[in-house]
Short mmCIF file of C-alpha atoms and ligand atoms in Angstrom, two decimals:
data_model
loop_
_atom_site.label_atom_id
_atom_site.label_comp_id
_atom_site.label_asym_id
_atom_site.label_seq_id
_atom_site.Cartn_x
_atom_site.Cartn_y
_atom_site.Cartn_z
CA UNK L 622 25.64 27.03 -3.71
CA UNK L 623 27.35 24.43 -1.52
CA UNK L 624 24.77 22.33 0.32
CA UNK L 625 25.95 20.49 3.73
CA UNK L 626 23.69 17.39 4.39
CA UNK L 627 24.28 15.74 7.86
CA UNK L 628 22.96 11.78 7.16
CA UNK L 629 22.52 9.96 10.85
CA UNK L 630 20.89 6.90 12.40
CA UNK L 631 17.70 8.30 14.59
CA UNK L 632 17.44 4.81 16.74
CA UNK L 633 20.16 2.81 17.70
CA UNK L 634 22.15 2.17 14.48
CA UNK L 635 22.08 0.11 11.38
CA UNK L 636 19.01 1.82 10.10
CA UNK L 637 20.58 1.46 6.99
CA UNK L 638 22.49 4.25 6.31
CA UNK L 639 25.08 3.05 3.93
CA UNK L 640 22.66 2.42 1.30
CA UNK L 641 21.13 6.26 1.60
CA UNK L 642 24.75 7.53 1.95
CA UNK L 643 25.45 5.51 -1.35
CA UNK L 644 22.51 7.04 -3.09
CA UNK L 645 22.57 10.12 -2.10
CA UNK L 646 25.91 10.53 -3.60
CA UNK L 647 24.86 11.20 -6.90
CA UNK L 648 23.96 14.59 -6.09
CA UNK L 649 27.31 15.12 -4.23
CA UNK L 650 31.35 16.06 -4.18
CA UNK L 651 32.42 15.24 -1.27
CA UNK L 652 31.66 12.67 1.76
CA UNK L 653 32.99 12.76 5.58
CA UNK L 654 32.52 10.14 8.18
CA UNK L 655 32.49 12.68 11.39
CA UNK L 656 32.54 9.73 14.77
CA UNK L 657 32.85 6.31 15.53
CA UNK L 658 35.06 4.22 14.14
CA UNK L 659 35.06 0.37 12.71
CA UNK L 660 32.18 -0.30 15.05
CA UNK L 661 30.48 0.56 11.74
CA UNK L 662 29.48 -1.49 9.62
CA UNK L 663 27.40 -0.03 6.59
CA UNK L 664 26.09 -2.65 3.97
CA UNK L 665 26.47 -1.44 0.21
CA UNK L 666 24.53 -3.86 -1.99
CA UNK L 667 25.41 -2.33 -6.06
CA UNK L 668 24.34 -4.84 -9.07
CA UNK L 669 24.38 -7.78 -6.57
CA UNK L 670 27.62 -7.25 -5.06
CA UNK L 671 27.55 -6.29 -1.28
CA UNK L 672 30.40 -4.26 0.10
CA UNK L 673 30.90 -3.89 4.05
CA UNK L 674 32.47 -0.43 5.15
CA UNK L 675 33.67 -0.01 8.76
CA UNK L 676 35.53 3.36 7.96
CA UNK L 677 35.93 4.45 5.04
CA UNK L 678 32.56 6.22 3.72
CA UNK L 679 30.19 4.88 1.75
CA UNK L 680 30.44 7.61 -0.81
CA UNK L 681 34.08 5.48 -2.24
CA UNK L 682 32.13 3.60 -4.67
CA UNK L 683 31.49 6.42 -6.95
CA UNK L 684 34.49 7.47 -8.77
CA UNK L 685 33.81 11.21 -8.58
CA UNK L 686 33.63 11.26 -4.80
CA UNK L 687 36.27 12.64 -2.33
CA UNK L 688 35.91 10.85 0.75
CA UNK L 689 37.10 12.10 4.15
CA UNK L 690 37.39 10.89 7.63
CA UNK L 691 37.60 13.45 10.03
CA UNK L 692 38.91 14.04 13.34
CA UNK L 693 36.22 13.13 15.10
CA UNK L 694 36.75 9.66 14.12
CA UNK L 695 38.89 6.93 16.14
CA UNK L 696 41.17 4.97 13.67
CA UNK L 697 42.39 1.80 13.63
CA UNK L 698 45.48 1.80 11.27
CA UNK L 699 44.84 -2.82 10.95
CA UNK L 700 41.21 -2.35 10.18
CA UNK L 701 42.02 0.67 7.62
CA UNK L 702 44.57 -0.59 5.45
CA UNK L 703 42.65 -3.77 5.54
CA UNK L 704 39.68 -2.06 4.36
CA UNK L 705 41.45 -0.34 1.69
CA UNK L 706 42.96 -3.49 0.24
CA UNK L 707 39.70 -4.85 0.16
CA UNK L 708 38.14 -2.38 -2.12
CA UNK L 709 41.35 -2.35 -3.77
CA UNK L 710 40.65 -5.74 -4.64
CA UNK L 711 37.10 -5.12 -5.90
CA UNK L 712 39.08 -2.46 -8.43
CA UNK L 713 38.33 0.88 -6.29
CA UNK L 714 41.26 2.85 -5.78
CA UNK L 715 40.88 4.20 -2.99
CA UNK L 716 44.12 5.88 -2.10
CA UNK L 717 43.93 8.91 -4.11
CA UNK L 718 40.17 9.75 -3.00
CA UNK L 719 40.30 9.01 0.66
CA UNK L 720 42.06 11.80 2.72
CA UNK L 721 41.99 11.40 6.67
CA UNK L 722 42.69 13.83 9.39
CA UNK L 723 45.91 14.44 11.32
CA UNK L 724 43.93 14.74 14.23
CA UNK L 725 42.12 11.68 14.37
CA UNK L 726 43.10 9.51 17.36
CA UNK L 727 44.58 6.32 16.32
CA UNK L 728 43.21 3.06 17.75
CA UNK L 729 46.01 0.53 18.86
CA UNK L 730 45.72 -3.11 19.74
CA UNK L 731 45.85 -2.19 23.79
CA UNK L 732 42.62 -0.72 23.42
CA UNK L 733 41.17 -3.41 22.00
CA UNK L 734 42.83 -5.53 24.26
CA UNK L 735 41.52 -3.00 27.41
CA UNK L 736 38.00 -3.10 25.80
CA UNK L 737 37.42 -6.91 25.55
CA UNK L 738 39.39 -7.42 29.01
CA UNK L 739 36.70 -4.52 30.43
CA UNK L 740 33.61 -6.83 28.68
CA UNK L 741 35.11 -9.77 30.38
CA UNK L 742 35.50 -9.01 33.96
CA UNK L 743 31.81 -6.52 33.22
CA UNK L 744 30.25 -10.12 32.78
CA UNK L 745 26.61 -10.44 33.17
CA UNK L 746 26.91 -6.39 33.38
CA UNK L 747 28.62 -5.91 30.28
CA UNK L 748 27.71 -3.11 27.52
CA UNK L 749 28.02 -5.58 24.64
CA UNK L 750 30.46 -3.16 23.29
CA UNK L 751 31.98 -4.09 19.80
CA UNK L 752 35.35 -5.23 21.35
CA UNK L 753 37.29 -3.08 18.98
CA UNK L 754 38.60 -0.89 21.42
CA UNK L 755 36.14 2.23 20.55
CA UNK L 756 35.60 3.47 24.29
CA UNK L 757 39.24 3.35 25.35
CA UNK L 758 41.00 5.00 22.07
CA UNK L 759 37.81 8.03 23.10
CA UNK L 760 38.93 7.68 26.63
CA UNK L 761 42.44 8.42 25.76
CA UNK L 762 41.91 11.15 23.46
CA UNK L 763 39.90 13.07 26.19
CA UNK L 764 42.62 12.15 28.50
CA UNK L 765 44.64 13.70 26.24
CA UNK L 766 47.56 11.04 26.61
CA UNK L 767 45.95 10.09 23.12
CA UNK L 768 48.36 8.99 19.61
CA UNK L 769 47.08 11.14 16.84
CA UNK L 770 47.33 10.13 12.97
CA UNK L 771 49.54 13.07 12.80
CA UNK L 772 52.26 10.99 15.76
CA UNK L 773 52.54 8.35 13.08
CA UNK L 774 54.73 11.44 10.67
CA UNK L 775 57.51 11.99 13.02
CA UNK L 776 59.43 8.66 13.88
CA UNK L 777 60.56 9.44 16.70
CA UNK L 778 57.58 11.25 18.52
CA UNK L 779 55.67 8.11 17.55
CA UNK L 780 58.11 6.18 19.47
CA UNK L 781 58.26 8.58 22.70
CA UNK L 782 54.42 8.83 22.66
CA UNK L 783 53.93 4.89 22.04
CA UNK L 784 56.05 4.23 24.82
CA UNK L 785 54.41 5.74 27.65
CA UNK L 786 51.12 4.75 26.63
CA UNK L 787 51.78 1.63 25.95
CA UNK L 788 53.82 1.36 29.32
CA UNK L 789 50.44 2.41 30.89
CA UNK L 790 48.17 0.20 29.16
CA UNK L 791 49.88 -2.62 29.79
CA UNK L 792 50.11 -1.94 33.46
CA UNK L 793 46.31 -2.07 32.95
CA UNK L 794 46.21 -5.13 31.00
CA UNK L 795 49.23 -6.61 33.24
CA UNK L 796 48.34 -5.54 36.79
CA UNK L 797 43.84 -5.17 36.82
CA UNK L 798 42.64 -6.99 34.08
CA UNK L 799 45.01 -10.00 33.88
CA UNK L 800 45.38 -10.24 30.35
CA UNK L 801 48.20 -10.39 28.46
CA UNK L 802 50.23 -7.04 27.52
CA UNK L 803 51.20 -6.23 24.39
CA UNK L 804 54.70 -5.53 23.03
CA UNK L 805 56.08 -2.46 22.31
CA UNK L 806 58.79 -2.69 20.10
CA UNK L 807 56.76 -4.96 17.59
CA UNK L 808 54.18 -2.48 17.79
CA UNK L 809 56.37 0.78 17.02
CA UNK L 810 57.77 -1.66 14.30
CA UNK L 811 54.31 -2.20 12.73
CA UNK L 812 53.02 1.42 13.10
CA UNK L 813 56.43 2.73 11.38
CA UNK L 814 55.11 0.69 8.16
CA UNK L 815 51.87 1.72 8.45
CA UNK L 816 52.69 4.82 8.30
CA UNK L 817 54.11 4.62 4.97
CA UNK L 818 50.93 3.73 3.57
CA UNK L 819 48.58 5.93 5.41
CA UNK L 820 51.11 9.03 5.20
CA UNK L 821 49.93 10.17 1.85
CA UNK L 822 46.81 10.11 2.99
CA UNK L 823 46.79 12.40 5.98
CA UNK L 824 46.18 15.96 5.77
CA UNK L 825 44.08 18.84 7.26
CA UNK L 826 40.14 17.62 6.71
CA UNK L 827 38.73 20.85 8.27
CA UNK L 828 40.89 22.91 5.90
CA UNK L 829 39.80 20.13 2.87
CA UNK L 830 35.79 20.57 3.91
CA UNK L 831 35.90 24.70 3.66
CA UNK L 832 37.68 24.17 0.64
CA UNK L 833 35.07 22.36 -0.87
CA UNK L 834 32.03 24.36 0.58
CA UNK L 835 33.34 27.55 -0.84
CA UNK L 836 33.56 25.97 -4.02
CA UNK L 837 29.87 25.15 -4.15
CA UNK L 838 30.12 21.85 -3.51
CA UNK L 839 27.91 19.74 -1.84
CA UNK L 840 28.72 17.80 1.17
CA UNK L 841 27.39 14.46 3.06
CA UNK L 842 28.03 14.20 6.69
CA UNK L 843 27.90 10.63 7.08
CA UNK L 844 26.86 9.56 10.94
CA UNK L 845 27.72 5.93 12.63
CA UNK L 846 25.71 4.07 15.10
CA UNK L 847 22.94 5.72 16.05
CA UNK L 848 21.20 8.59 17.94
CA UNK L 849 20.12 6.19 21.15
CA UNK L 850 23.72 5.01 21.67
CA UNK L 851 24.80 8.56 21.45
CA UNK L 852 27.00 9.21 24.91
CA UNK L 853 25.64 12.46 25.96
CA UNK L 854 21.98 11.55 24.32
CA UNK L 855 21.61 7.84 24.47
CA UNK L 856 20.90 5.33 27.06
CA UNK L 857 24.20 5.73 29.38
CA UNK L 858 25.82 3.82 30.05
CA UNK L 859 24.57 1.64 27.04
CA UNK L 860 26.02 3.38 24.57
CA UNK L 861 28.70 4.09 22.53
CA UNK L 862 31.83 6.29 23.80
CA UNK L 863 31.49 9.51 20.73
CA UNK L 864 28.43 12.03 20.26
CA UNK L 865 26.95 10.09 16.97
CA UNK L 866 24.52 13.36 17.10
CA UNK L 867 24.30 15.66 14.36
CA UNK L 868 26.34 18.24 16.75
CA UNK L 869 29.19 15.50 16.33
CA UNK L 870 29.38 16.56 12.78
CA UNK L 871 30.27 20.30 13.72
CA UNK L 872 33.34 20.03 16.05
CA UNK L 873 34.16 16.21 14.62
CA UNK L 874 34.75 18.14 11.36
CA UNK L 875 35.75 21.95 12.26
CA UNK L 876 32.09 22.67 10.01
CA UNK L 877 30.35 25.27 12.13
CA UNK L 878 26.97 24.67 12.98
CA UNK L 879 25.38 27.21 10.97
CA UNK L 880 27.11 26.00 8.05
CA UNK L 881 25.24 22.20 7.99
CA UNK L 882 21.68 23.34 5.78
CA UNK L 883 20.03 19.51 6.64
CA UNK L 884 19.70 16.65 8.93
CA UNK L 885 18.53 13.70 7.18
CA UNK L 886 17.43 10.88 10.05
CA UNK L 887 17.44 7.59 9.02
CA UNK L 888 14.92 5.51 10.29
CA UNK L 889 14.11 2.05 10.22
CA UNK L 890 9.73 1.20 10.27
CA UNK L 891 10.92 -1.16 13.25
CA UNK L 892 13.41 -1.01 15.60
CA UNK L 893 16.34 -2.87 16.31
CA UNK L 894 19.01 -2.69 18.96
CA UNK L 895 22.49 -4.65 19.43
CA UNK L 896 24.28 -5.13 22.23
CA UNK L 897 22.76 -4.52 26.15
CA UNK L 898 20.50 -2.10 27.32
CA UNK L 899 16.62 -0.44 27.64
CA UNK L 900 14.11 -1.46 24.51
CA UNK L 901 11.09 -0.57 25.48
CA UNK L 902 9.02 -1.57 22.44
CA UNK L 903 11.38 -5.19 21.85
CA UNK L 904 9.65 -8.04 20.88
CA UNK L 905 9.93 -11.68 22.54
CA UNK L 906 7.66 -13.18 20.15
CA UNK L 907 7.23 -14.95 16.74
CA UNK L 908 6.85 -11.45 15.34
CA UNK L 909 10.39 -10.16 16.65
CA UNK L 910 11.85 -13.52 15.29
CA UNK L 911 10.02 -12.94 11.72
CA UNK L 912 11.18 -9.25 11.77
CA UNK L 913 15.31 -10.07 12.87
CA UNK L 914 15.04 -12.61 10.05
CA UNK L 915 13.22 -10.84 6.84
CA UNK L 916 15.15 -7.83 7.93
CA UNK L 917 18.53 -9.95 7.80
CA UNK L 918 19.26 -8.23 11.76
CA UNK L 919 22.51 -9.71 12.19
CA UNK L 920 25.30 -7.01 12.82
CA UNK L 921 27.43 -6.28 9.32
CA UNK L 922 29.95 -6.20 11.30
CA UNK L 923 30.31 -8.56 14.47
CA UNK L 924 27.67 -11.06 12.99
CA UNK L 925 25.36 -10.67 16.26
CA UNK L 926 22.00 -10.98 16.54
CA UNK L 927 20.04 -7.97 17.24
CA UNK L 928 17.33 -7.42 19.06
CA UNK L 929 13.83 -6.24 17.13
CA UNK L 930 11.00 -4.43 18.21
CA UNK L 931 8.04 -1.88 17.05
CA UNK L 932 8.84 1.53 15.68
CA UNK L 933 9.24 3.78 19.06
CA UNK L 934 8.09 7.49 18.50
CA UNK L 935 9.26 8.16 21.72
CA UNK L 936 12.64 7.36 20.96
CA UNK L 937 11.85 8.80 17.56
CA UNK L 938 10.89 12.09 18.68
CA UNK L 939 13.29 12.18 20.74
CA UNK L 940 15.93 12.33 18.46
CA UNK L 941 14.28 14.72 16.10
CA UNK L 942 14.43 17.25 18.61
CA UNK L 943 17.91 16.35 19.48
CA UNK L 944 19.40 16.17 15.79
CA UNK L 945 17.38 19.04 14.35
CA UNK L 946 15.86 16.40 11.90
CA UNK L 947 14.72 18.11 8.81
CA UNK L 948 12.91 15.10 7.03
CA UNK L 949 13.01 11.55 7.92
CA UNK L 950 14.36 8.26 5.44
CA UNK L 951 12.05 5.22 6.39
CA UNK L 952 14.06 2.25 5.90
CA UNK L 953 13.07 -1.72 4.96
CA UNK L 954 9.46 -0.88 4.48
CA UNK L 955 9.68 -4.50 2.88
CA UNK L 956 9.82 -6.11 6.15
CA UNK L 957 6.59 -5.25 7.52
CA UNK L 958 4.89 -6.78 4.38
CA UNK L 959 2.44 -9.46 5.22
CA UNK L 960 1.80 -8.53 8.56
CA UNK L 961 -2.04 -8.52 9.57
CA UNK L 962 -1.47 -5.30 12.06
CA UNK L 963 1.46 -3.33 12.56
CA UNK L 964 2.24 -1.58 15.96
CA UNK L 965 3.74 2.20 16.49
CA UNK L 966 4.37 3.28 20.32
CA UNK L 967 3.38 6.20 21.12
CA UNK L 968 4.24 6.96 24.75
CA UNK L 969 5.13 5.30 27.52
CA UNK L 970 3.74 4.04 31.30
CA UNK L 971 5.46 4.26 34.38
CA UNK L 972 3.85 3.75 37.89
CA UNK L 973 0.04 4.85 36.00
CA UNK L 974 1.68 8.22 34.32
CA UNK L 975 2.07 8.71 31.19
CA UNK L 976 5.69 9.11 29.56
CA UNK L 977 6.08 11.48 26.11
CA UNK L 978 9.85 11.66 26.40
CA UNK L 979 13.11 9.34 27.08
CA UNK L 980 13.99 9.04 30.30
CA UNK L 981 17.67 10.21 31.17
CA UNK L 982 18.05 7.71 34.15
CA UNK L 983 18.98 4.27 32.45
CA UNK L 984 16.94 2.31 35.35
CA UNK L 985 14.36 4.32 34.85
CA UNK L 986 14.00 3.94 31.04
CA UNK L 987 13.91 -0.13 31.70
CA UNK L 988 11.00 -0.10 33.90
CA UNK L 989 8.82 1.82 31.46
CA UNK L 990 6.05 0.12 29.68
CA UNK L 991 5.47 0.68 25.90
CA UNK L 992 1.76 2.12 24.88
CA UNK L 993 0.75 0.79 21.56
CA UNK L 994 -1.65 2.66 18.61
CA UNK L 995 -2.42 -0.31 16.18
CA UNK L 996 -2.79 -0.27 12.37
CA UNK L 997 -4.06 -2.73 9.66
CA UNK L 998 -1.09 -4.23 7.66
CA UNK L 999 -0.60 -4.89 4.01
CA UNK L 1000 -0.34 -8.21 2.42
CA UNK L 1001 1.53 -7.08 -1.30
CA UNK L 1002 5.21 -6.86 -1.28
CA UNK L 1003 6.79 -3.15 -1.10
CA UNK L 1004 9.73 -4.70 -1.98
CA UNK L 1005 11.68 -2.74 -4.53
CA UNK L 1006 8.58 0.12 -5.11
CA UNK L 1007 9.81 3.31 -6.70
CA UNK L 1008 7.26 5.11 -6.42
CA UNK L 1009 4.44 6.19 -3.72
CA UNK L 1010 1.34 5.82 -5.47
CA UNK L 1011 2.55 1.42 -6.36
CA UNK L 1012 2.63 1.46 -2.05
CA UNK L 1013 -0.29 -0.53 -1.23
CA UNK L 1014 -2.59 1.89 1.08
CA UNK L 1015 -2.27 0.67 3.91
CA UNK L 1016 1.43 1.08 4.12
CA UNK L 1017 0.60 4.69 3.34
CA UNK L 1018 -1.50 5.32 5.80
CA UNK L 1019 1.12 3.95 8.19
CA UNK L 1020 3.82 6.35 6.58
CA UNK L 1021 1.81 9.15 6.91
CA UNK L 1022 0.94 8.46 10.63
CA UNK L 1023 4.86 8.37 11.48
CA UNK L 1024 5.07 11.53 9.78
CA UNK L 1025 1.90 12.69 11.96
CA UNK L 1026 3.29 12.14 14.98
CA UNK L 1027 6.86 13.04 14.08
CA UNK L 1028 6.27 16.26 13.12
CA UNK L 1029 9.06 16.26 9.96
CA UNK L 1030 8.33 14.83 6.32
CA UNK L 1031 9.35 11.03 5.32
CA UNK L 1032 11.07 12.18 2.17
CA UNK L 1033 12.64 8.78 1.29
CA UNK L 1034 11.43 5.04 1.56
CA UNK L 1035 13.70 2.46 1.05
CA UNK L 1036 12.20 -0.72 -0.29
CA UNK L 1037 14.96 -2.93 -0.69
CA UNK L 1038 18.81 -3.17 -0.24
CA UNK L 1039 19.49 -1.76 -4.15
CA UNK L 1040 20.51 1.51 -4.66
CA UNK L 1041 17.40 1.81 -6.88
CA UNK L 1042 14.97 0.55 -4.37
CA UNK L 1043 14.16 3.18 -3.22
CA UNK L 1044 10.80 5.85 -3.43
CA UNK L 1045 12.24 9.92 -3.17
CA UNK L 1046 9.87 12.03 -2.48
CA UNK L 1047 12.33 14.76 -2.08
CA UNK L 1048 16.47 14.94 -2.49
CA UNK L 1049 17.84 16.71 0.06
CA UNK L 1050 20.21 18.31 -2.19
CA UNK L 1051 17.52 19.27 -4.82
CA UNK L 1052 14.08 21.05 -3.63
CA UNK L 1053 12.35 18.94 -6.37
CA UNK L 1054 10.05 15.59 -6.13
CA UNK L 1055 13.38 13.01 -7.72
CA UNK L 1056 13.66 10.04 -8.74
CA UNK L 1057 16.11 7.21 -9.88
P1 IMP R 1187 31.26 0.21 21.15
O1 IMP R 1187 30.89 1.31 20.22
O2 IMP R 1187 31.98 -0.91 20.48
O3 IMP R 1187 31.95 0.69 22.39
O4 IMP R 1187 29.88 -0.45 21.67
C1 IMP R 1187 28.97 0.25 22.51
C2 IMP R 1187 27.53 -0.06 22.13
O5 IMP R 1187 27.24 0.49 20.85
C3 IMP R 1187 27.21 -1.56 22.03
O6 IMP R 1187 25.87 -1.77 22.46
C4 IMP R 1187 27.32 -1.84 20.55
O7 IMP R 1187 26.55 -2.96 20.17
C5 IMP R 1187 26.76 -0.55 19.99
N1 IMP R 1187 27.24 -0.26 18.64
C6 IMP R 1187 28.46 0.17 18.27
N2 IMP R 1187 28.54 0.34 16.95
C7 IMP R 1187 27.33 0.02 16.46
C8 IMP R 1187 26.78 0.03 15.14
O8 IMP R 1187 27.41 0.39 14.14
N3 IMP R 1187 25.48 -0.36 15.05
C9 IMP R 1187 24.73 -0.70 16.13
N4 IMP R 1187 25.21 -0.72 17.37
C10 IMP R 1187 26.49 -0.35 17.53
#
């Protein structure tokens, strides 16, 4: 029987979900990014070699794979086809295993143009967005003056459609922002070629995904970003511009909910945020600046520096309610090694009350002050442990008190960037103990 495993970030992205995407793979047929776009950026480290994905999911480095990106995704047609010569170039062929949806909305360079001319005049007040024009390709589509992957089939529909929106964003860009416009005829130029190499490509992903499901097959849902940036969910307006919740993987594939069987969170044992924006538990210290450097917390794919704190249950539970987490993936256990105490929030202060849940109100959620439960540490590595009984105990105990207060199972540790460093307790596509 098919089985339909959603795979999201629980905190505020880069958790580490390429790698579990990657591994998890094994076990299935098909893979679909469902949001976001190539504000992604999901490390793949195989045999030593790393590969970064923006788009394209992290299932295309197994060759039995079909990989999908939905409609629920925004697409940049530049930072596709340059992803896809880049794998090309590492020897995976990715045209015949990638399909995307006609109904994606396409990214164009006046919304990347709008978003880093929006950052710019934001200053001090800015979201620290990703400047690749995420927000106003979302804002479009709900707008609904939107270019679709489908636009880029019929010449001259592309051309009718690029013209007014172009016209309008570069009365934007022209008239508000002063920044410089884009042109138009270049652009319809450009998009005409692309269109030649993405056209085999596009095709009905809903119809693909049912296809596959009532074959048996088994299906990963692969998230972006994370829960907290989600723009219904997260901290608003410090967030990203899609639902990276695992409701996003319903209507940003045409997959009814009742059809997705688990929700895999993936959670890093610390937290880490970039961009703007509340963090309650964020460290200032010697131990944030030992944590952003053994965990290598420099964005994948902007190169910034992130911010790094204590694991927040708050947040945590937060987004297990949200998501509908069935079992958690703890990620970079290894980076808490050699710690004398390690620190797990488990509420919050605010004006003598206690907090148990995420505020809505933005303000709000900055003026709360973390309340910490401390643990003893571990000084032997976890780095690269397969299995749970090599953990040291300590590290144990500290897994099984996140599990405690998070009410769902850690089923997977990750111990290190390989594939195979990893401890699985349980596969979400098999109901057995696994292991690789
Ligand atoms: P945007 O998605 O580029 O509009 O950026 C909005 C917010 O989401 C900013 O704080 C970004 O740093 C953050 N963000 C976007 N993509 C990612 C990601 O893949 N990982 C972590 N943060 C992200």
């Amino acid at each position: 029987m098919s089985k339909n495993v959603v795979i999201l970030g629980a905190q505020w992205g880069d958790e580490g979900k390429g790698k579990i995407v990657d591994l998890l793979t094994d076990k299935a047929n098909a893979v679909v990014r469902f949001q976001g776009g190539h504000n992604a950026g999901h490390t793949l480290i195989t045999d030593g070699k790393k590969t970064i994905l923006r788009l394209i999911p992290s299932g295309i480095l197994h060759k039995h794979i079909m990989c999908y990106i939905s409609n629920g995704v925004v697409i940049s047609p530049d930072a596709l086809i340059e992803e896809i010569a880049e794998l090309k170039m590492h020897g995976i062929n990715v045209q015949d295993r990638l399909r995307i949806s006609l109904a994606a909305p396409i990214i164009l360079p006046t919304h990347i143009a709008l978003d880093q001319a929006r950052e710019q005049l934001l200053n001090k007040a800015k979201i620290g967005t990703t400047g690749r024009g995420i927000g106003p390709a979302y804002e479009d589509k709900v707008a609904r003056r939107g270019l679709r992957m489908g636009d880029l089939l019929d010449s001259n529909r592309l051309k009718s459609a690029l013209q007014s929106l172009t016209e309008y964003h570069n009365f934007l860009l022209k008239n508000y922002y002063q920044a410089e416009t884009v042109n138009f005829e270049q652009l319809l130029e450009k998009l005409r070629q692309q269109s030649e190499i993405l056209s085999p490509m596009l095709t009905d992903i809903t119809e693909q995904l049912h296809k596959h499901r009532l074959e048996g097959d088994n299906i990963i849902y692969e998230g972006a970003q994370g829960t907290l940036l989600d723009i219904d969910h997260g901290t608003y307006p410090f967030v990203t511009s899609s639902n990276t919740t695992a409701g996003a993987a319903s209507s940003g594939c045409g997959v009814g909910p009742l059809y997705l069987d688990h929700v895999l969170g993936i959670v890093k044992d610390y937290t880490s945020r970039v961009g703007s924006g509340p963090f309650p538990t964020e460290l200032f210290d010697e131990t944030g600046i030992k944590l952003a450097k053994k965990g290598h917390e420099f964005g994948s794919n902007t190169g910034r520096a992130r911010r790094c704190g204590w694991l927040d249950m708050v947040a945590l539970k937060h987004s297990i309610a949200i998501n509908s987490i069935s079992a958690l993936c703890l990620t970079k256990l290894d980076v808490l090694d050699g710690l004398d105490t390690v620190k797990i929030c488990t509420h919050y202060q605010y004006n003598n009350a206690e907090f148990t849940s995420v505020p809505a109100d933005c303000k709000l959620y900055e003026s709360v002050t973390p309340v910490f439960e401390t643990l003893p540490g571990w000084s032997q590595s976890t780095c690269g442990v397969t299995a749970a009984d090599q953990l040291p105990r300590n590290a144990l105990a500290y897994i099984k008190r996140i599990e405690e207060l998070a009410g769902v199972p850690v089923n997977i540790i990750s111990t290190g960037a390989e594939r195979k460093e990893t401890v699985i307790l349980q596969n979400p596509f098999s109901s057995t103990a696994d292991s690789f």
